[in-house]
Coordinates of C-alpha atoms in Angstrom, one line a residue:
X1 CA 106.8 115.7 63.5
X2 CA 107.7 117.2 66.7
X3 CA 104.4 119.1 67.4
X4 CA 102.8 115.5 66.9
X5 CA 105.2 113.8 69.2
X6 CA 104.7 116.6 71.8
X7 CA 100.7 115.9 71.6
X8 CA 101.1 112.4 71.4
X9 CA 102.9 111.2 74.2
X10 CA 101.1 113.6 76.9
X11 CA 98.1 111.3 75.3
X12 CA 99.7 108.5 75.6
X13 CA 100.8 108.8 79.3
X14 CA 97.0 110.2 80.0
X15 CA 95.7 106.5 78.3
X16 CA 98.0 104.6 80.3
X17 CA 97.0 106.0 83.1
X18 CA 93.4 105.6 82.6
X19 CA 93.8 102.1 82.1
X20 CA 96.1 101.4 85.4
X21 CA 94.2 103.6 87.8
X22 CA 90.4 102.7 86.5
X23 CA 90.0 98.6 87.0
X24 CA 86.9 97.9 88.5
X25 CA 86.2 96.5 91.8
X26 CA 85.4 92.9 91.9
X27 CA 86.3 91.5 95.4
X28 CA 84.4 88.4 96.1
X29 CA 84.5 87.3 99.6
X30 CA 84.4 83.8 98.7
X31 CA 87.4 83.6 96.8
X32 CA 89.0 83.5 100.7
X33 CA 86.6 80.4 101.6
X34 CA 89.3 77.6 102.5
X35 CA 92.1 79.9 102.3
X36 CA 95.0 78.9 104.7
X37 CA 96.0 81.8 105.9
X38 CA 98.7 82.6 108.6
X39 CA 98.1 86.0 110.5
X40 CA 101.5 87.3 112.6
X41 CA 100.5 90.0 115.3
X42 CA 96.8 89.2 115.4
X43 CA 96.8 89.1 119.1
X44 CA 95.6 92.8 119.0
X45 CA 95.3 95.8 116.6
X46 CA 95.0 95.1 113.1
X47 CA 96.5 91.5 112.8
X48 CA 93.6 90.7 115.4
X49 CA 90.8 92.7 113.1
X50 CA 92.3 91.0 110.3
X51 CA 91.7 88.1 111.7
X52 CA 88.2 88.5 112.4
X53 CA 87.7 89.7 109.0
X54 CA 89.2 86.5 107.4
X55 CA 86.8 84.4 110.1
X56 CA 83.8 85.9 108.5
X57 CA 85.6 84.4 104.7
X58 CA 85.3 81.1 106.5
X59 CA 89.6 81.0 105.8
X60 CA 91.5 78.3 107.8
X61 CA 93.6 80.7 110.3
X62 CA 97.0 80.4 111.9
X63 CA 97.8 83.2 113.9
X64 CA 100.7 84.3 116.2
X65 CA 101.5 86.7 118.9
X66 CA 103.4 87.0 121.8
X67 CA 100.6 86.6 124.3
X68 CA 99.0 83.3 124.7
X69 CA 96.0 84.4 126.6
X70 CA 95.0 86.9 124.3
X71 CA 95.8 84.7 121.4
X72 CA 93.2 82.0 123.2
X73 CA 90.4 84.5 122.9
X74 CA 91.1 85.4 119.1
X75 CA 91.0 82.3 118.0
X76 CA 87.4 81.5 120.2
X77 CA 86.2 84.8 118.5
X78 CA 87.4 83.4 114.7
X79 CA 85.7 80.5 115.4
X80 CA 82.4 82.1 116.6
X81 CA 82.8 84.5 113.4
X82 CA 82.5 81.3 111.3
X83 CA 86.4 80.6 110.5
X84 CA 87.1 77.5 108.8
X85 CA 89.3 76.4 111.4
X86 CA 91.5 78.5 114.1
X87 CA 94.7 78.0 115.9
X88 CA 97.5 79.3 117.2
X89 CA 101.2 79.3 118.0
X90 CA 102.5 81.8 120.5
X91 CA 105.9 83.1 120.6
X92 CA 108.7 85.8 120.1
X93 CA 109.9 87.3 116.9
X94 CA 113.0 87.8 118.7
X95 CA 113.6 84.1 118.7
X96 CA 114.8 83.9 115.5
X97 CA 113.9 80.0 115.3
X98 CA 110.5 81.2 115.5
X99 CA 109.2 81.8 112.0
X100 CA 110.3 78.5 111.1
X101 CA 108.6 77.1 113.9
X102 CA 105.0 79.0 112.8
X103 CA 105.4 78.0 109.5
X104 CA 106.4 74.2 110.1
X105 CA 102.8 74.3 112.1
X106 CA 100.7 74.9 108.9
X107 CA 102.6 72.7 107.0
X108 CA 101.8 69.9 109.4
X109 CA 98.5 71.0 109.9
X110 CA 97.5 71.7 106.2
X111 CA 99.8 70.3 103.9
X112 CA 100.1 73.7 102.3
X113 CA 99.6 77.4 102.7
X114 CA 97.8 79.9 100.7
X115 CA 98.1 83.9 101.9
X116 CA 100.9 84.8 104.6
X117 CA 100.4 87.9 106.6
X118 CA 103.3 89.4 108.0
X119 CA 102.3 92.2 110.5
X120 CA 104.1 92.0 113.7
X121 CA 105.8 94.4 115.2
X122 CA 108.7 95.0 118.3
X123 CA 108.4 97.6 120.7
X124 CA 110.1 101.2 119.5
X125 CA 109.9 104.3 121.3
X126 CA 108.9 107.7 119.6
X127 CA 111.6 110.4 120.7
X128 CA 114.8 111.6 119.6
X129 CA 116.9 109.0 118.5
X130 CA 119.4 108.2 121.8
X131 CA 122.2 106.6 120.2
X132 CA 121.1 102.9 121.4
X133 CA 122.7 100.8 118.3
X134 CA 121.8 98.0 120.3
X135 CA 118.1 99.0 119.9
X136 CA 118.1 99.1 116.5
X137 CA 119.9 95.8 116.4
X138 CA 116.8 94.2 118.1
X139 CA 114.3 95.7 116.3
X140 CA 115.7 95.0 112.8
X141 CA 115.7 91.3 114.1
X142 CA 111.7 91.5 114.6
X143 CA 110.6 94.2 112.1
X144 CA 111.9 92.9 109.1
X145 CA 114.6 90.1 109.4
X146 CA 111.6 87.6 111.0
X147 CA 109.6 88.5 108.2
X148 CA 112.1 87.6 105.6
X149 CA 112.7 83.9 107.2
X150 CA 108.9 83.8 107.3
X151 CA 109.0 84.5 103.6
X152 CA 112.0 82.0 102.9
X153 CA 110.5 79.4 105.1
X154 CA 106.7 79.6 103.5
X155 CA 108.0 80.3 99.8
X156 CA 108.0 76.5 99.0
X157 CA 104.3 76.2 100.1
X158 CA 103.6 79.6 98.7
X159 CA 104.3 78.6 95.0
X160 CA 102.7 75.6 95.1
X161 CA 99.8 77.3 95.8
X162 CA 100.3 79.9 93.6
X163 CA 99.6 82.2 97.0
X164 CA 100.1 85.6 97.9
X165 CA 102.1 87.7 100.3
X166 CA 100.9 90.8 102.7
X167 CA 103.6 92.8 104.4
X168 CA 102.4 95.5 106.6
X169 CA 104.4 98.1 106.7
X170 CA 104.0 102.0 107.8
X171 CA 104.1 105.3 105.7
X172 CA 107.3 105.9 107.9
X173 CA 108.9 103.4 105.6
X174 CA 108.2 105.7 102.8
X175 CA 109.1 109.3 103.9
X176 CA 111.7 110.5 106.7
X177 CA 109.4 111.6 109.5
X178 CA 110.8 113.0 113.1
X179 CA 111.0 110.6 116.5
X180 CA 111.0 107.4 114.3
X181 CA 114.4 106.7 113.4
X182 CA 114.9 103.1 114.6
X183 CA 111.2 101.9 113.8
X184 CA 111.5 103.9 110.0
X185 CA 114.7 101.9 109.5
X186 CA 113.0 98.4 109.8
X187 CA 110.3 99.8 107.7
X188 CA 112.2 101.3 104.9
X189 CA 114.0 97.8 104.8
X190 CA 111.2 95.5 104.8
X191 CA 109.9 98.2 101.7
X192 CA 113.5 97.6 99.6
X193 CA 113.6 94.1 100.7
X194 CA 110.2 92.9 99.4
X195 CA 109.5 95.1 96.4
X196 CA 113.0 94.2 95.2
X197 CA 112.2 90.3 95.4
X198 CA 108.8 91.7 94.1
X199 CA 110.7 92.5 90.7
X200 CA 112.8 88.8 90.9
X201 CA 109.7 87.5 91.1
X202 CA 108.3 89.0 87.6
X203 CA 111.7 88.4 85.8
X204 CA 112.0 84.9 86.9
X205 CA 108.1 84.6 86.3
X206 CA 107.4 83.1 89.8
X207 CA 103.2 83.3 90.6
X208 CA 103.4 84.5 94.1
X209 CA 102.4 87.7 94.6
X210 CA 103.7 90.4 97.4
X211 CA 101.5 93.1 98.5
X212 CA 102.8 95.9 100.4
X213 CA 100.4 97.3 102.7
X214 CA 102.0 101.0 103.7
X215 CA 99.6 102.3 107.1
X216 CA 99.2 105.7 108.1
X217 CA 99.0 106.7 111.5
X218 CA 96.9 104.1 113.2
X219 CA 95.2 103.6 117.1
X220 CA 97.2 100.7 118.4
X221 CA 98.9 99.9 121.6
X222 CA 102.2 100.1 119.9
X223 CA 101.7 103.6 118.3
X224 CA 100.0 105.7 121.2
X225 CA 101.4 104.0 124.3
X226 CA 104.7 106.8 123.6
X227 CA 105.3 110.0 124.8
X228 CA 103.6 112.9 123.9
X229 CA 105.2 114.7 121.0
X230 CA 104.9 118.9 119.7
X231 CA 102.8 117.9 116.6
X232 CA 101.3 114.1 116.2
X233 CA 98.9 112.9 113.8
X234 CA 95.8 111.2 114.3
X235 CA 95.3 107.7 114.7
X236 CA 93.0 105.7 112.4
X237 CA 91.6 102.5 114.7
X238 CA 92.2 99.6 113.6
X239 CA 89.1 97.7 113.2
X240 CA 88.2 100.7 110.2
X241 CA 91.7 100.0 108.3
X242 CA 91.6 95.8 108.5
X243 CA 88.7 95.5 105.9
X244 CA 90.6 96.8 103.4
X245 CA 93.5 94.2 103.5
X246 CA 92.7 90.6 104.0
X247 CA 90.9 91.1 100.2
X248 CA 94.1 92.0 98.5
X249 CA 95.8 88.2 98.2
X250 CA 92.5 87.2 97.3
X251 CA 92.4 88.6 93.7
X252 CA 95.5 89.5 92.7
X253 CA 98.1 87.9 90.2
X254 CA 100.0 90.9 89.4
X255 CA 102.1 92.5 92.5
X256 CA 101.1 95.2 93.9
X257 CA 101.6 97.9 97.0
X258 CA 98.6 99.4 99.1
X259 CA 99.0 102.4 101.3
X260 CA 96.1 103.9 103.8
X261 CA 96.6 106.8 105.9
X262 CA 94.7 109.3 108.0
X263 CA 92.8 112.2 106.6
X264 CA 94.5 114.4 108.9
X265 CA 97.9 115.2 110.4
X266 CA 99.6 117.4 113.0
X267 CA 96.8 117.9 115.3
X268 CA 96.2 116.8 119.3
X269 CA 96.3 112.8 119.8
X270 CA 92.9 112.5 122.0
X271 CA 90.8 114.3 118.7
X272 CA 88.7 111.9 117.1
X273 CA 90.3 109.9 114.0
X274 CA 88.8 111.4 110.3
X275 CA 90.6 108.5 108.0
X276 CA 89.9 107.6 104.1
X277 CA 91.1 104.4 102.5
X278 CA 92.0 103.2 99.4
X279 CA 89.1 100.5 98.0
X280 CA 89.3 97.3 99.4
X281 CA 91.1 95.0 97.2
X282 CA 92.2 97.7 94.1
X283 CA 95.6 96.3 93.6
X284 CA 94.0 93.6 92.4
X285 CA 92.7 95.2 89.7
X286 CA 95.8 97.6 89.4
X287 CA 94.2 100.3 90.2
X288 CA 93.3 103.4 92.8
X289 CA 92.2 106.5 94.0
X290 CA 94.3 109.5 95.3
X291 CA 92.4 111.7 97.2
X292 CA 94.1 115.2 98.0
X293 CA 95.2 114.9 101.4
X294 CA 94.8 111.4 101.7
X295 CA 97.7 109.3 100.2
X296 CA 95.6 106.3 99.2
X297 CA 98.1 104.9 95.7
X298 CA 98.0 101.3 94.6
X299 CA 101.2 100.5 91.6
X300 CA 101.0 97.5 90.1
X301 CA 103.3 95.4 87.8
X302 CA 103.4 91.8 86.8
X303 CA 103.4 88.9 84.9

């Protein structure tokens, strides 16, 4: 009995694995048609590529930034790329009327919302950490407790719709990495805070789901406008890790979490980016590919 227990449950764990990791694809680009969609961050990086990516789905678009100029010509490019509709609200995360404020906009301008992207970010440095509790105080504010009243303020909407939300998050919300104290604190809170309701969610059988999108090291303003550090990985550009995103709420009904990161690590900044994702859109399916040296895992659970 015990020599088949030790074969069988090695077996067992080997089948179950098969069948989590080995979904097909079957993204469909017009399941987004008509989406309403809110985009935070998409003046720039990947919010903006995001964006563009969701124009080409001809998805209704809200997006929000800081900067009203360069929201202006997002919004013009979303509408050239074939976006349903495009619009914008610009503002600060800081304010912390603001997420209601973004929210209450697509409710009055569609009655309803579908997929809510939360991918905004404050300003951090990357140094030793200086004892500035005040920093952290102000970044907490904009790197996770703005994206949990966007959460609270879109849930209503959100379940009606039977919708889906993307957090954006950072590998440094994962694992303790050097120089990133303050900005790996926001971003191991936003991980607890959203994979915890993730689990409410299931038990209380609500049909929303929440993806969590954990980024590698990628080629923003944000991440290489800092000083220059002993060893620093290389930075993945932003228009190559959008793609795979915007197709995750498109699929899914079973929660899931989606990481991408770069190929390579520890070598000068100005080298050129070698970067390998995840496919676009496996948590939908529950499934994955690790590749050795590229952390690229999708788990899924759900309803």
């Amino acid at each position: 009995m015990g020599l088949l227990l030790k074969i069988f449950i090695p077996l067992l764990g080997l089948a179950l694995a098969f069948y989590f990791y080995s979904a097909p694809e079957n993204f469909n680009e017009e399941m987004l048609r008509g989406k309403r969609v809110i985009v935070t961050g998409a003046s720039s990086g990947i919010g903006e590529q995001m964006a563009y990516h969701l124009a080409r789905m001809e998805a209704h678009l809200l997006l929000t930034a800081r900067t009203e100029a360069k929201l202006q010509k997002v919004v013009k490019r979303c509408l050239e790329l074939g976006a349903a509709s495009a619009r914008y609200v610009n503002g600060s995360m800081e304010d912390t009327t603001f997420p209601e404020v973004v929210v209450k906009e697509a409710e009055n301008t569609w009655g309803g919302l579908d997929v809510l992207i939360l991918n905004h970010i404050g300003y951090s440095y990357f140094n030793y950490f200086n004892g500035d509790v005040g920093h952290i105080r102000k970044l907490l504010e904009t790197n996770f407790l703005s994206y949990v009243a966007m959460t609270v303020s879109a849930l209503p909407m959100l379940k009606e719709s039977e919708g889906s939300i993307v957090v954006v998050s950072s590998i440094a919300g994962k694992t303790a990495i050097p120089f990133t104290a303050p900005y790996s604190a926001t971003k191991f809170a936003l991980d607890g805070f959203f994979s915890s309701l993730r689990q409410e969610f299931i038990i209380d059988k609500v049909n929303v789901s929440i993806t969590l999108c954990i980024l590698g090291y990628i080629n923003t303003e944000e991440a290489t406008d800092t000083p220059t550090e002993p060893a620093v990985p290389v930075a993945a550009p932003p228009s190559d890790t959008a793609p795979s995103l915007p197709g995750v709420p498109s699929l899914q009904r079973t929660p899931c979490e989606q990481s991408h990161t770069p190929s390579r690590t520890h070598q000068p900044r100005r080298r050129s980016a070698h970067w390998r994702s995840s496919r676009a859109g496996c948590c939908a399916g529950g499934s994955c590919t690790t590749h050795p040296g590229r952390w690229a895992a999708c788990s899924s659970s759900g309803t």
